[in-house]
XYZ file of C-alpha atoms in Angstrom:
579
model
C -14.472 276.907 204.204
C -14.969 277.271 207.959
C -12.773 280.317 207.940
C -14.787 281.965 205.253
C -18.272 281.051 206.663
C -17.238 282.318 210.101
C -16.529 285.707 208.645
C -19.859 285.803 206.793
C -21.607 284.797 209.967
C -20.160 287.712 211.777
C -20.954 290.048 208.961
C -24.555 288.868 208.943
C -24.619 289.411 212.814
C -25.379 285.767 213.373
C -22.372 285.647 215.667
C -20.459 288.463 217.380
C -17.497 289.846 215.616
C -14.054 289.269 217.178
C -13.540 292.971 217.608
C -15.751 296.013 217.194
C -14.469 299.558 217.154
C -17.038 302.144 218.289
C -17.201 305.943 218.454
C -14.677 306.574 215.642
C -14.735 308.974 212.734
C -13.965 306.806 209.776
C -12.247 308.218 206.669
C -14.289 306.782 203.776
C -11.694 306.861 200.978
C -14.353 305.878 198.365
C -16.900 308.723 198.916
C -14.318 311.157 200.291
C -16.181 311.809 203.500
C -16.156 311.116 207.273
C -18.646 308.553 208.603
C -19.476 307.666 212.196
C -20.232 303.973 212.421
C -18.899 300.823 214.013
C -16.114 298.772 212.427
C -16.616 295.015 212.874
C -13.525 292.825 212.516
C -13.239 289.028 212.449
C -10.084 287.046 211.692
C -8.202 290.325 211.101
C -10.589 291.309 208.336
C -13.294 293.935 208.315
C -16.677 292.297 208.026
C -19.026 295.220 208.512
C -19.530 298.930 208.784
C -22.687 299.932 210.657
C -23.904 298.818 214.094
C -22.238 295.680 215.492
C -21.508 293.802 218.753
C -18.202 292.194 219.396
C -16.461 289.796 221.729
C -13.975 292.683 222.309
C -14.985 296.386 222.072
C -12.574 299.138 221.433
C -13.699 302.752 222.118
C -12.092 305.155 219.615
C -13.237 308.015 221.848
C -13.964 310.281 218.829
C -10.645 309.717 217.013
C -10.388 309.763 213.268
C -9.699 306.356 211.805
C -7.716 305.990 208.591
C -6.754 302.904 206.618
C -3.156 301.976 207.332
C -0.701 304.056 205.275
C 1.082 302.532 202.257
C 4.560 303.439 201.054
C 4.500 302.830 197.375
C 8.254 302.757 196.790
C 10.968 302.327 199.390
C 14.491 300.906 199.656
C 14.554 299.487 203.149
C 18.319 299.305 202.891
C 18.486 303.150 203.020
C 17.320 302.928 206.625
C 20.461 300.806 207.209
C 18.594 298.248 209.374
C 16.966 294.894 208.700
C 13.293 294.689 207.672
C 12.464 293.525 211.188
C 13.929 296.689 212.732
C 12.499 298.831 209.961
C 8.949 297.603 210.758
C 9.338 298.732 214.342
C 10.292 302.242 213.152
C 7.628 302.916 210.564
C 4.603 301.136 212.077
C 4.279 303.718 214.879
C 4.068 306.273 212.011
C 1.015 304.607 210.655
C 2.722 302.700 207.801
C 1.235 299.258 207.667
C 2.278 298.280 204.101
C 5.366 298.953 201.937
C 6.333 298.165 198.436
C 10.047 297.563 198.779
C 12.666 297.460 196.047
C 15.766 295.541 197.192
C 17.732 297.179 194.406
C 20.563 298.349 196.722
C 21.500 295.004 198.146
C 21.018 293.363 194.769
C 23.668 295.595 193.269
C 26.172 294.357 195.983
C 25.039 290.738 196.516
C 22.789 289.795 193.641
C 20.147 287.070 194.014
C 21.333 286.235 197.519
C 20.691 289.796 198.555
C 17.183 289.675 197.215
C 16.484 286.380 198.875
C 17.852 287.665 202.173
C 15.396 290.631 202.116
C 12.370 288.410 201.176
C 13.251 285.901 203.905
C 13.859 288.550 206.487
C 10.447 290.122 205.841
C 8.368 286.888 206.183
C 7.865 286.946 209.896
C 7.554 290.618 210.634
C 4.383 292.522 211.371
C 4.794 294.991 208.487
C 3.055 294.017 205.214
C 6.106 293.914 202.917
C 5.756 293.425 199.189
C 8.589 293.469 196.692
C 9.396 294.699 193.253
C 12.355 293.005 191.604
C 15.405 295.145 190.731
C 15.302 295.778 186.990
C 18.723 297.433 186.519
C 21.567 295.504 188.135
C 23.970 297.040 187.320
C 22.032 300.255 186.773
C 24.131 301.271 183.754
C 27.194 300.039 181.826
C 29.040 303.129 183.043
C 29.999 301.738 186.435
C 30.930 298.384 188.106
C 28.459 296.815 190.514
C 28.774 293.558 192.563
C 26.296 291.610 190.560
C 24.551 291.195 187.152
C 20.890 290.108 187.221
C 19.336 288.859 184.054
C 15.682 288.308 183.212
C 16.197 284.586 183.962
C 17.661 285.429 187.416
C 14.614 287.523 188.221
C 11.953 285.287 186.882
C 12.629 282.736 189.654
C 11.451 285.224 192.241
C 8.063 285.879 190.651
C 6.968 282.634 192.299
C 7.307 284.353 195.670
C 3.829 285.352 196.955
C 4.853 288.846 197.881
C 6.675 289.706 194.686
C 4.413 292.115 192.664
C 6.541 292.999 189.708
C 9.550 294.721 188.231
C 11.076 297.681 190.078
C 12.065 301.074 188.847
C 13.337 300.839 185.235
C 16.059 303.476 185.407
C 17.953 302.496 182.218
C 15.883 304.484 179.737
C 18.383 304.184 176.802
C 18.031 300.375 177.017
C 14.235 300.762 176.810
C 14.418 303.332 174.016
C 16.880 301.267 171.939
C 15.154 297.958 172.777
C 18.261 296.356 174.219
C 17.780 292.609 174.322
C 18.282 292.087 178.042
C 15.966 294.860 179.048
C 13.255 293.752 176.584
C 13.306 290.283 178.098
C 12.698 291.668 181.585
C 9.828 293.857 180.404
C 8.250 291.156 178.282
C 8.403 288.600 181.119
C 6.814 291.039 183.563
C 4.042 291.964 181.138
C 3.379 288.332 180.176
C 3.055 287.327 183.845
C 0.722 290.257 184.494
C 3.158 291.916 186.857
C 3.422 295.609 187.737
C 6.334 297.608 186.378
C 7.711 300.791 188.086
C 9.424 303.617 186.350
C 12.290 306.004 186.985
C 11.880 308.752 184.475
C 14.205 311.485 185.764
C 14.328 314.331 183.361
C 12.471 312.573 180.597
C 10.374 314.545 178.104
C 6.831 313.741 176.849
C 8.126 311.691 173.882
C 10.310 309.570 176.156
C 7.355 309.061 178.479
C 5.414 307.707 175.474
C 7.997 304.995 175.112
C 7.958 304.266 178.886
C 4.204 303.925 178.968
C 4.121 301.793 175.815
C 6.489 299.403 177.515
C 3.993 298.856 180.332
C 5.790 301.070 182.880
C 2.999 302.776 184.815
C 4.669 304.767 187.663
C 7.210 307.449 188.140
C 8.748 308.761 191.455
C 11.260 311.071 189.887
C 9.106 314.038 189.116
C 10.437 317.324 190.443
C 8.131 319.883 188.744
C 4.364 320.024 188.267
C 4.929 320.046 184.562
C 6.705 316.707 184.693
C 3.964 315.307 186.838
C 1.290 316.518 184.459
C 3.104 314.936 181.471
C 3.047 311.583 183.143
C -0.518 311.766 184.367
C -1.869 312.576 180.929
C -0.096 309.481 179.643
C -1.907 307.252 182.175
C 0.956 306.860 184.610
C 0.732 307.047 188.402
C 2.760 309.861 189.868
C 4.573 309.063 193.221
C 5.153 312.135 195.402
C 8.471 311.499 197.122
C 9.723 312.831 200.429
C 12.911 311.185 201.405
C 16.047 312.284 203.072
C 17.859 313.620 199.960
C 14.954 314.066 197.457
C 12.134 316.144 198.905
C 9.557 316.832 196.205
C 6.103 316.748 197.840
C 5.692 320.443 198.214
C 6.905 321.260 194.710
C 4.469 318.817 193.182
C 1.284 319.796 195.057
C 0.134 322.325 192.434
C -0.458 319.448 189.911
C -3.006 317.681 192.120
C -6.732 318.292 191.613
C -9.837 316.431 192.682
C -10.016 315.158 189.077
C -6.579 313.608 188.901
C -5.621 312.892 192.577
C -6.630 309.252 192.354
C -3.591 308.689 190.179
C -1.174 310.072 192.770
C 0.370 308.352 195.823
C 3.075 308.894 198.331
C 6.569 307.333 198.612
C 9.742 307.821 200.639
C 12.102 306.087 198.253
C 15.297 306.618 200.313
C 15.035 307.850 203.913
C 17.674 307.502 206.597
C 16.735 306.002 209.958
C 17.219 309.214 211.955
C 14.866 311.058 209.545
C 12.234 308.308 209.818
C 12.404 308.531 213.579
C 12.364 312.373 213.797
C 10.120 313.247 210.858
C 8.176 310.138 210.081
C 7.390 308.253 206.985
C 4.240 308.524 204.868
C 2.651 310.425 207.712
C 5.028 313.263 207.055
C 4.132 313.219 203.317
C 0.473 313.592 204.357
C 1.315 316.393 206.819
C 3.299 318.358 204.213
C 0.480 318.059 201.683
C -2.194 319.191 203.997
C 0.070 322.040 205.198
C 0.604 323.012 201.563
C -3.139 323.353 200.945
C -4.220 319.895 199.736
C -7.643 318.746 200.830
C -7.005 316.365 203.802
C -9.273 313.646 202.422
C -7.389 313.596 199.202
C -4.131 313.366 201.117
C -5.387 310.300 203.026
C -6.640 308.761 199.823
C -3.215 309.128 198.246
C -1.616 307.475 201.303
C -4.016 304.550 201.243
C -6.470 303.427 198.506
C -4.515 305.037 195.646
C -1.343 303.119 196.485
C -3.299 299.920 197.026
C -5.025 300.180 193.618
C -1.780 301.115 191.904
C -0.303 297.755 192.998
C -3.349 295.665 192.887
C -3.564 295.151 196.697
C -7.319 294.397 196.739
C -7.438 293.859 200.510
C -5.515 297.014 201.511
C -6.100 300.748 201.579
C -9.715 301.124 202.828
C -12.080 300.660 205.803
C -14.678 298.459 204.216
C -15.943 294.884 204.310
C -13.412 292.502 202.861
C -10.437 294.729 203.612
C -7.710 293.936 206.094
C -8.178 295.712 209.467
C -4.994 297.811 209.086
C -6.070 300.962 210.878
C -4.606 304.213 212.170
C -6.269 306.214 214.962
C -5.584 310.023 214.686
C -6.185 312.968 216.951
C -6.718 315.279 214.067
C -6.642 315.000 210.223
C -4.478 318.097 209.712
C -1.701 317.327 212.234
C -1.523 313.609 211.429
C -0.851 312.915 215.109
C -1.120 309.198 215.516
C -2.429 307.592 218.693
C -2.730 303.849 217.761
C -1.849 301.600 214.857
C -3.521 298.214 214.210
C -2.548 295.494 211.744
C -5.305 292.963 211.066
C -7.098 294.233 214.135
C -4.200 293.777 216.508
C -2.670 296.787 218.388
C 0.842 297.237 217.085
C 1.826 300.761 218.139
C 0.555 303.353 220.589
C 1.622 306.932 221.092
C 4.721 306.625 218.873
C 6.005 303.302 220.341
C 5.938 299.797 218.896
C 4.095 297.802 221.588
C 3.454 294.295 220.131
C 5.448 291.772 222.048
C 4.521 288.766 219.841
C 7.383 289.561 217.416
C 10.757 288.525 218.779
C 13.993 290.467 218.721
C 16.002 287.613 217.081
C 18.697 288.603 214.691
C 18.291 287.300 211.163
C 20.893 284.817 209.936
C 23.324 286.550 207.647
C 25.014 284.544 204.915
C 28.786 284.832 204.689
C 28.417 286.108 201.099
C 26.632 289.151 202.498
C 29.078 289.922 205.367
C 32.277 289.922 203.358
C 31.886 292.454 200.528
C 34.693 294.900 200.671
C 37.378 293.921 198.180
C 39.886 296.603 197.088
C 43.474 296.754 195.858
C 46.130 298.541 197.826
C 45.727 302.349 197.452
C 48.261 305.038 197.934
C 48.128 308.866 198.036
C 49.485 308.946 194.416
C 46.392 307.061 193.326
C 44.162 309.942 194.448
C 45.822 312.742 192.451
C 44.086 314.721 189.757
C 46.762 316.324 187.433
C 46.209 319.985 186.594
C 47.928 323.306 186.020
C 47.478 326.479 188.007
C 44.650 328.573 186.535
C 42.984 325.769 184.712
C 39.238 325.061 185.012
C 37.473 321.881 185.881
C 34.035 320.236 185.425
C 32.657 320.333 189.002
C 29.707 318.602 190.594
C 27.644 321.165 192.435
C 25.119 319.676 194.823
C 21.606 321.037 195.323
C 20.582 320.613 198.928
C 17.765 318.145 199.470
C 17.833 317.112 195.813
C 19.512 314.164 194.107
C 19.986 316.055 190.876
C 23.242 318.109 190.563
C 24.518 321.053 188.592
C 27.395 320.777 186.158
C 29.499 323.965 186.773
C 32.903 324.946 185.434
C 35.243 326.929 187.712
C 38.914 327.651 188.056
C 40.582 325.323 190.575
C 43.704 325.510 192.742
C 46.775 323.546 191.819
C 49.842 322.597 193.821
C 52.925 320.698 192.427
C 50.959 319.915 189.276
C 47.898 318.431 191.045
C 44.489 319.623 192.123
C 44.462 320.917 195.687
C 41.159 320.967 197.524
C 40.181 324.488 198.584
C 38.105 325.149 201.682
C 37.689 328.792 200.767
C 36.266 327.914 197.339
C 34.367 324.940 198.791
C 36.147 322.670 196.189
C 36.515 319.236 197.819
C 38.099 316.110 196.318
C 35.774 313.206 195.700
C 36.619 309.607 194.887
C 34.742 306.414 194.011
C 36.642 303.207 194.548
C 35.331 299.909 193.138
C 34.876 297.535 196.032
C 33.283 294.375 194.677
C 36.011 292.630 192.599
C 39.214 294.553 193.514
C 39.544 295.857 189.940
C 41.614 298.803 191.031
C 39.207 301.285 189.482
C 39.271 304.722 191.122
C 37.116 307.525 189.871
C 38.190 311.055 190.794
C 36.357 314.378 190.829
C 35.650 317.707 192.414
C 32.492 318.531 194.339
C 31.085 321.780 195.611
C 28.442 322.499 198.200
C 29.307 320.490 201.242
C 31.174 323.222 202.996
C 33.535 320.990 205.047
C 36.392 322.853 206.709
C 38.589 319.853 207.520
C 38.709 316.049 207.391
C 36.845 313.660 205.174
C 33.720 311.490 204.985
C 33.324 308.127 203.358
C 30.643 305.393 202.874
C 29.876 302.159 201.183
C 26.369 303.382 200.550
C 26.697 304.846 197.048
C 23.693 304.389 194.743
C 23.366 302.302 192.844
C 26.583 300.165 192.523
C 27.509 300.907 196.093
C 31.275 301.259 195.645
C 33.267 303.162 198.233
C 32.525 306.877 197.944
C 34.458 309.474 199.811
C 35.088 313.276 199.853
C 37.466 315.372 201.803
C 39.628 318.399 202.353
C 42.877 316.510 202.164
C 44.302 313.243 200.699
C 45.558 311.848 204.083
C 42.073 311.771 205.621
C 40.562 310.466 202.369
C 42.925 307.551 202.189
C 42.477 306.690 205.893
C 38.669 306.876 205.565
C 38.791 304.370 202.645
C 40.932 301.875 204.602
C 38.701 302.285 207.724
C 35.730 301.249 205.669
C 37.590 298.135 204.528
C 38.374 297.286 208.152
C 34.728 297.844 209.268
C 33.335 295.646 206.543
C 31.480 298.681 205.190
C 29.519 301.527 206.678
C 29.889 305.331 207.300
C 32.935 307.056 208.693
C 34.004 310.593 209.558
C 37.736 311.323 209.727
C 39.725 314.287 210.933
C 43.473 314.690 211.339
C 43.971 311.013 210.451
C 41.662 309.851 213.239
C 38.137 308.205 213.115
C 35.892 310.638 215.066
C 32.641 308.737 214.282
C 31.521 305.652 212.459
C 28.608 303.278 211.762
C 29.543 299.778 210.728
C 27.197 298.221 208.150
C 28.202 294.559 208.000
C 25.398 293.349 205.709
C 26.641 293.992 202.141
C 28.084 297.310 203.396
C 24.499 298.635 203.432
C 22.767 297.469 206.629
C 23.416 296.249 210.134
C 21.737 293.664 212.364
C 21.966 296.147 215.257
C 18.784 297.559 216.817
C 17.324 300.784 215.331
C 17.958 302.423 218.705
C 21.635 301.650 218.581
C 21.920 302.723 214.920
C 20.128 305.980 215.710
C 22.579 306.647 218.546
C 25.554 306.122 216.214
C 23.941 308.468 213.651
C 23.646 311.175 216.194
C 27.378 310.732 217.006
C 28.040 311.094 213.216
C 25.985 314.317 213.153
C 28.139 315.719 215.983
C 31.256 314.683 214.202
C 30.148 316.459 210.987
C 29.676 319.629 212.941
C 33.250 319.206 214.276
C 34.677 319.216 210.669
C 32.610 322.245 209.728
C 29.375 320.995 208.241
C 26.554 323.493 208.688
C 24.166 322.612 205.877
C 20.434 321.907 206.074
C 20.630 318.594 204.296
C 21.897 315.073 205.054
C 25.498 314.966 203.807
C 25.920 311.251 203.759
C 22.701 310.662 201.852
C 23.509 313.483 199.429
C 26.989 311.938 198.941
C 25.481 308.527 198.261
C 23.633 309.852 195.200
C 26.672 311.484 193.617
C 27.610 308.154 192.162
C 24.270 307.470 190.456
C 24.792 307.988 186.679
C 21.085 308.019 185.759
C 20.244 311.270 187.620
C 21.230 314.634 185.998
C 23.562 316.415 185.541
C 27.039 315.339 186.594
C 28.083 312.314 188.650
C 31.143 310.305 189.450
C 31.502 306.442 189.038
C 34.459 304.201 189.562
C 35.129 304.699 185.816
C 35.366 308.480 186.122
C 33.256 311.681 185.858
C 29.956 311.097 184.092
C 27.796 313.580 182.199
C 24.231 312.249 182.386
C 22.768 314.469 179.548
C 25.059 312.871 176.911
C 25.498 309.551 178.803
C 29.258 309.646 178.571
C 32.309 310.153 180.722
C 34.079 313.441 180.570
C 37.466 314.824 181.799
C 37.621 316.433 185.191
C 40.140 319.130 184.154
C 39.691 321.184 181.028
C 42.819 321.469 179.006
C 44.031 325.007 178.379
């Protein structure tokens, strides 16, 4: 009662507000205009817009002031650091709230992984909300490290920061009303929880089914036509700009003043080095404005739209009753951030996290999360693809900066009755090795588009089951890379001539590390240099691109531990076409 009445007293100007911000140009996301008034803050909450006096006064010096940015869908694990370290990276970029989906760690470590993420996010400055992984495993066409049922998930709905059910990527289970999926959807709907979608490549009729199931968002649109189909069926469209999937610019033509309030920004999967170099949601805003979108609409999409999508009634606006999560900007168009406040406290300034209240303690890591690489002995013979000279093969061709692939058929090179990688044809060997239960499953395939001239790369980050995934120009480096990952406990590795030339250990479920973001960024730069050494010259992130080549819910052709997978027909296919 006292807390409440104290805020009302400050709002009524009976007592001074804790903090008053003067001389700022406020982005009014409700009227879509700029206003020049004071912002009064008490107990971290905005209590008034107008003329106020405060115990502390902050002079905004003519800066624009935006509500804190909201990332509507992010896998923190893709940054490969803990939530604590992640917060120190994104807050300087104006991101004060994220909706996280711990789908990646759940596929490796199940409920224990989800609990680790929730616990790790409790005492950090970033407002971190969660959606529960709906598809663990993502499909029955691969082997993950866990299986999560509706009953397993329901326990977590008691957590204050759990908002709903995360991206439902198994559309066939929704369409055919598979019992387990129905129970997850019914439970979420009954509890009044939000449900996120993952509607890659789905047509209008399929979207009807999705929306009827209570699924109200999609972050997989890649064309304006797809976005329009979802908007007219009442869904929110999430414009994604990650490290591998970069769709913001392509989707801008769909946005108008009439429909923009149903659009928001997400990063989905973005590597740490890209977050540091480009930014997070601030980069989405920048690209949108550069592409011709009205700046006010862009800031609405980054703030109030995302807040309303997820029912965050105290986030996304500068108005009485809203949390004082604020971003000071030099200009609307350049999105150059000077200061970031959370609940009225300065957290970042000129690109640096400056709040000393939050310690650098390393989170406690359960043993079940630090011992996750289990494989059978593998030999060179286990990596062979039988074929005859002159035969053709079904090949995965990557599309730079996209997570979809092309299914192409080309003639391949054979030696001694087996496929031989060809640098000149850019045909590299790819393998996915099951690493959770030592089943011995090894998927083999051929990939085109990476352009490596020597060596191999391998990782335990392979969406969504996160088995070991590797590609290379020769079997010796491929095999060595796989064993190096086992010795490291997971991570990323670059091999050349049977030697490790760069690596990044990821000891938490093979996905994250407790190391500081600065140390991780340094190791990523070393990996970039190693990639150049083995001939990579592309304009995309090869490790992130590689990680999505095992995801059998994204068209067209992917590779799982059970073999080559054709997404269109949802079935495994042979690598080599018989003559």
